[in-house]
Amino acid sequence: MKKRPSVNVLGGILEECSRTPLTGFFRDGHCNTCAEDSGSHTVCAVMTAEFLAYSKYVGNDLSTPRPEFNFAGLKEGDHWCLCAARFLQAHDEGCAPKVDLAATHQDALDIVPMKVLKAHKLDRDS
């Protein structure tokens, strides 16, 4: 699997999203992507209780620990590389989490318009 260039939506070097918990399609702490990443795990989002409940409701339980996958479960405040389409769906439903633009891969823009990402940006991304 060949990683696409590590460039963020702002045009800079893709910053780390999270090492604790370890996130990313490649489990390298970054929202890197490649052709095999059919879910486009490119949006670095900060989990909220509302989003975690929504995600579970629509069939992707991110909060329940899954030790068999070495996954402790996410909690409010954790940073995680979300699938771009799931983020857009949450935005459309009014429960999208905040986004770290510097840690969100430019390929997210293939699915999520920049204005939507900016509407949910973390304050540090001003």
Coordinates of C-alpha atoms in Angstrom, one line a residue:
M1 CA 0.0 0.0 0.0
K2 CA 1.5 3.3 -1.1
K3 CA 0.6 6.3 1.0
R4 CA -0.6 9.4 -0.8
P5 CA 1.5 12.6 0.0
S6 CA 1.0 13.7 3.6
V7 CA -0.5 17.1 2.9
N8 CA -3.3 18.6 5.0
V9 CA -6.3 20.6 3.8
L10 CA -4.5 23.8 4.4
G11 CA -1.7 22.8 2.0
G12 CA 0.9 22.2 4.6
I13 CA 2.5 19.1 6.1
L14 CA 0.0 16.7 7.6
E15 CA 0.2 17.0 11.4
E16 CA -0.3 14.2 13.8
C17 CA -3.9 13.5 14.8
S18 CA -3.4 11.1 17.8
R19 CA -1.0 8.5 19.2
T20 CA -3.1 7.9 22.3
P21 CA -5.3 6.4 21.1
L22 CA -3.3 5.4 18.0
T23 CA -5.3 6.3 15.0
G24 CA -5.2 6.4 11.2
F25 CA -5.7 3.9 8.4
F26 CA -2.0 3.0 8.8
R27 CA -2.2 3.2 12.6
D28 CA 0.7 5.8 12.4
G29 CA -1.1 8.6 14.4
H30 CA -1.8 10.5 11.2
C31 CA -4.8 10.6 8.9
N32 CA -2.8 9.3 5.9
T33 CA -4.6 7.5 3.2
C34 CA -4.0 5.4 0.1
A35 CA -6.0 3.8 -2.7
E36 CA -6.9 0.8 -0.5
D37 CA -8.5 3.1 2.1
S38 CA -12.0 2.8 0.8
G39 CA -13.4 4.6 3.8
S40 CA -11.1 7.6 3.4
H41 CA -10.1 7.9 7.0
T42 CA -8.9 11.4 6.5
V43 CA -10.7 13.7 8.9
C44 CA -9.0 14.3 12.2
A45 CA -11.9 14.9 14.6
V46 CA -12.2 15.5 18.3
M47 CA -14.8 13.1 19.7
T48 CA -17.8 14.4 21.5
A49 CA -20.4 12.4 23.5
E50 CA -23.0 13.4 21.0
F51 CA -21.0 12.2 18.0
L52 CA -20.0 8.9 19.6
A53 CA -23.7 8.2 20.4
Y54 CA -24.6 9.2 16.8
S55 CA -21.9 7.0 15.3
K56 CA -23.1 4.0 17.4
Y57 CA -26.7 4.7 16.4
V58 CA -25.8 4.5 12.7
G59 CA -23.8 1.3 13.1
N60 CA -20.2 2.2 13.9
D61 CA -19.7 1.8 17.6
L62 CA -16.5 3.7 18.4
S63 CA -16.9 3.8 22.1
T64 CA -17.1 0.2 23.1
P65 CA -13.7 -1.4 23.9
R66 CA -12.7 -4.2 21.5
P67 CA -9.7 -5.9 23.1
E68 CA -9.5 -8.5 20.3
F69 CA -8.6 -5.6 18.0
N70 CA -6.4 -3.9 20.7
F71 CA -9.0 -1.1 20.7
A72 CA -9.8 0.5 24.1
G73 CA -12.9 2.4 22.7
L74 CA -13.0 6.2 22.2
K75 CA -14.2 8.8 24.7
E76 CA -15.0 12.4 24.6
G77 CA -11.9 14.5 23.8
D78 CA -10.1 11.8 21.9
H79 CA -8.8 12.7 18.5
W80 CA -9.5 10.1 15.7
C81 CA -9.2 9.8 12.0
L82 CA -12.8 9.6 10.8
C83 CA -14.2 8.4 7.5
A84 CA -14.8 11.6 5.5
A85 CA -18.3 10.4 4.4
R86 CA -19.3 9.7 8.1
F87 CA -18.1 13.2 9.1
L88 CA -20.2 14.7 6.3
Q89 CA -23.2 12.6 7.3
A90 CA -22.8 13.8 10.9
H91 CA -22.6 17.4 9.7
D92 CA -25.8 16.9 7.7
E93 CA -27.5 15.5 10.9
G94 CA -26.2 18.4 13.0
C95 CA -23.8 16.5 15.2
A96 CA -20.4 16.7 13.6
P97 CA -17.4 16.9 15.9
K98 CA -14.7 19.6 15.8
V99 CA -11.9 19.1 13.2
D100 CA -8.2 19.6 13.4
L101 CA -7.6 21.1 9.9
A102 CA -3.8 20.8 10.2
A103 CA -4.2 17.0 10.8
T104 CA -6.9 16.4 8.2
H105 CA -5.6 14.9 4.9
Q106 CA -6.2 16.9 1.7
D107 CA -8.0 13.9 0.2
A108 CA -10.9 14.6 2.6
L109 CA -11.8 17.5 0.2
D110 CA -12.8 14.9 -2.4
I111 CA -15.8 14.2 -0.1
V112 CA -16.2 17.1 2.3
P113 CA -16.3 20.7 1.1
M114 CA -13.7 23.0 2.7
K115 CA -16.4 25.3 4.0
V116 CA -17.9 22.4 5.9
L117 CA -14.6 21.5 7.5
K118 CA -13.9 25.2 8.4
A119 CA -17.4 25.4 10.0
H120 CA -16.2 22.7 12.5
K121 CA -12.6 23.7 12.9
L122 CA -10.8 23.7 16.2
D123 CA -10.0 27.2 17.4
R124 CA -6.2 26.6 17.0
D125 CA -6.7 26.4 13.3
S126 CA -7.7 30.1 12.9

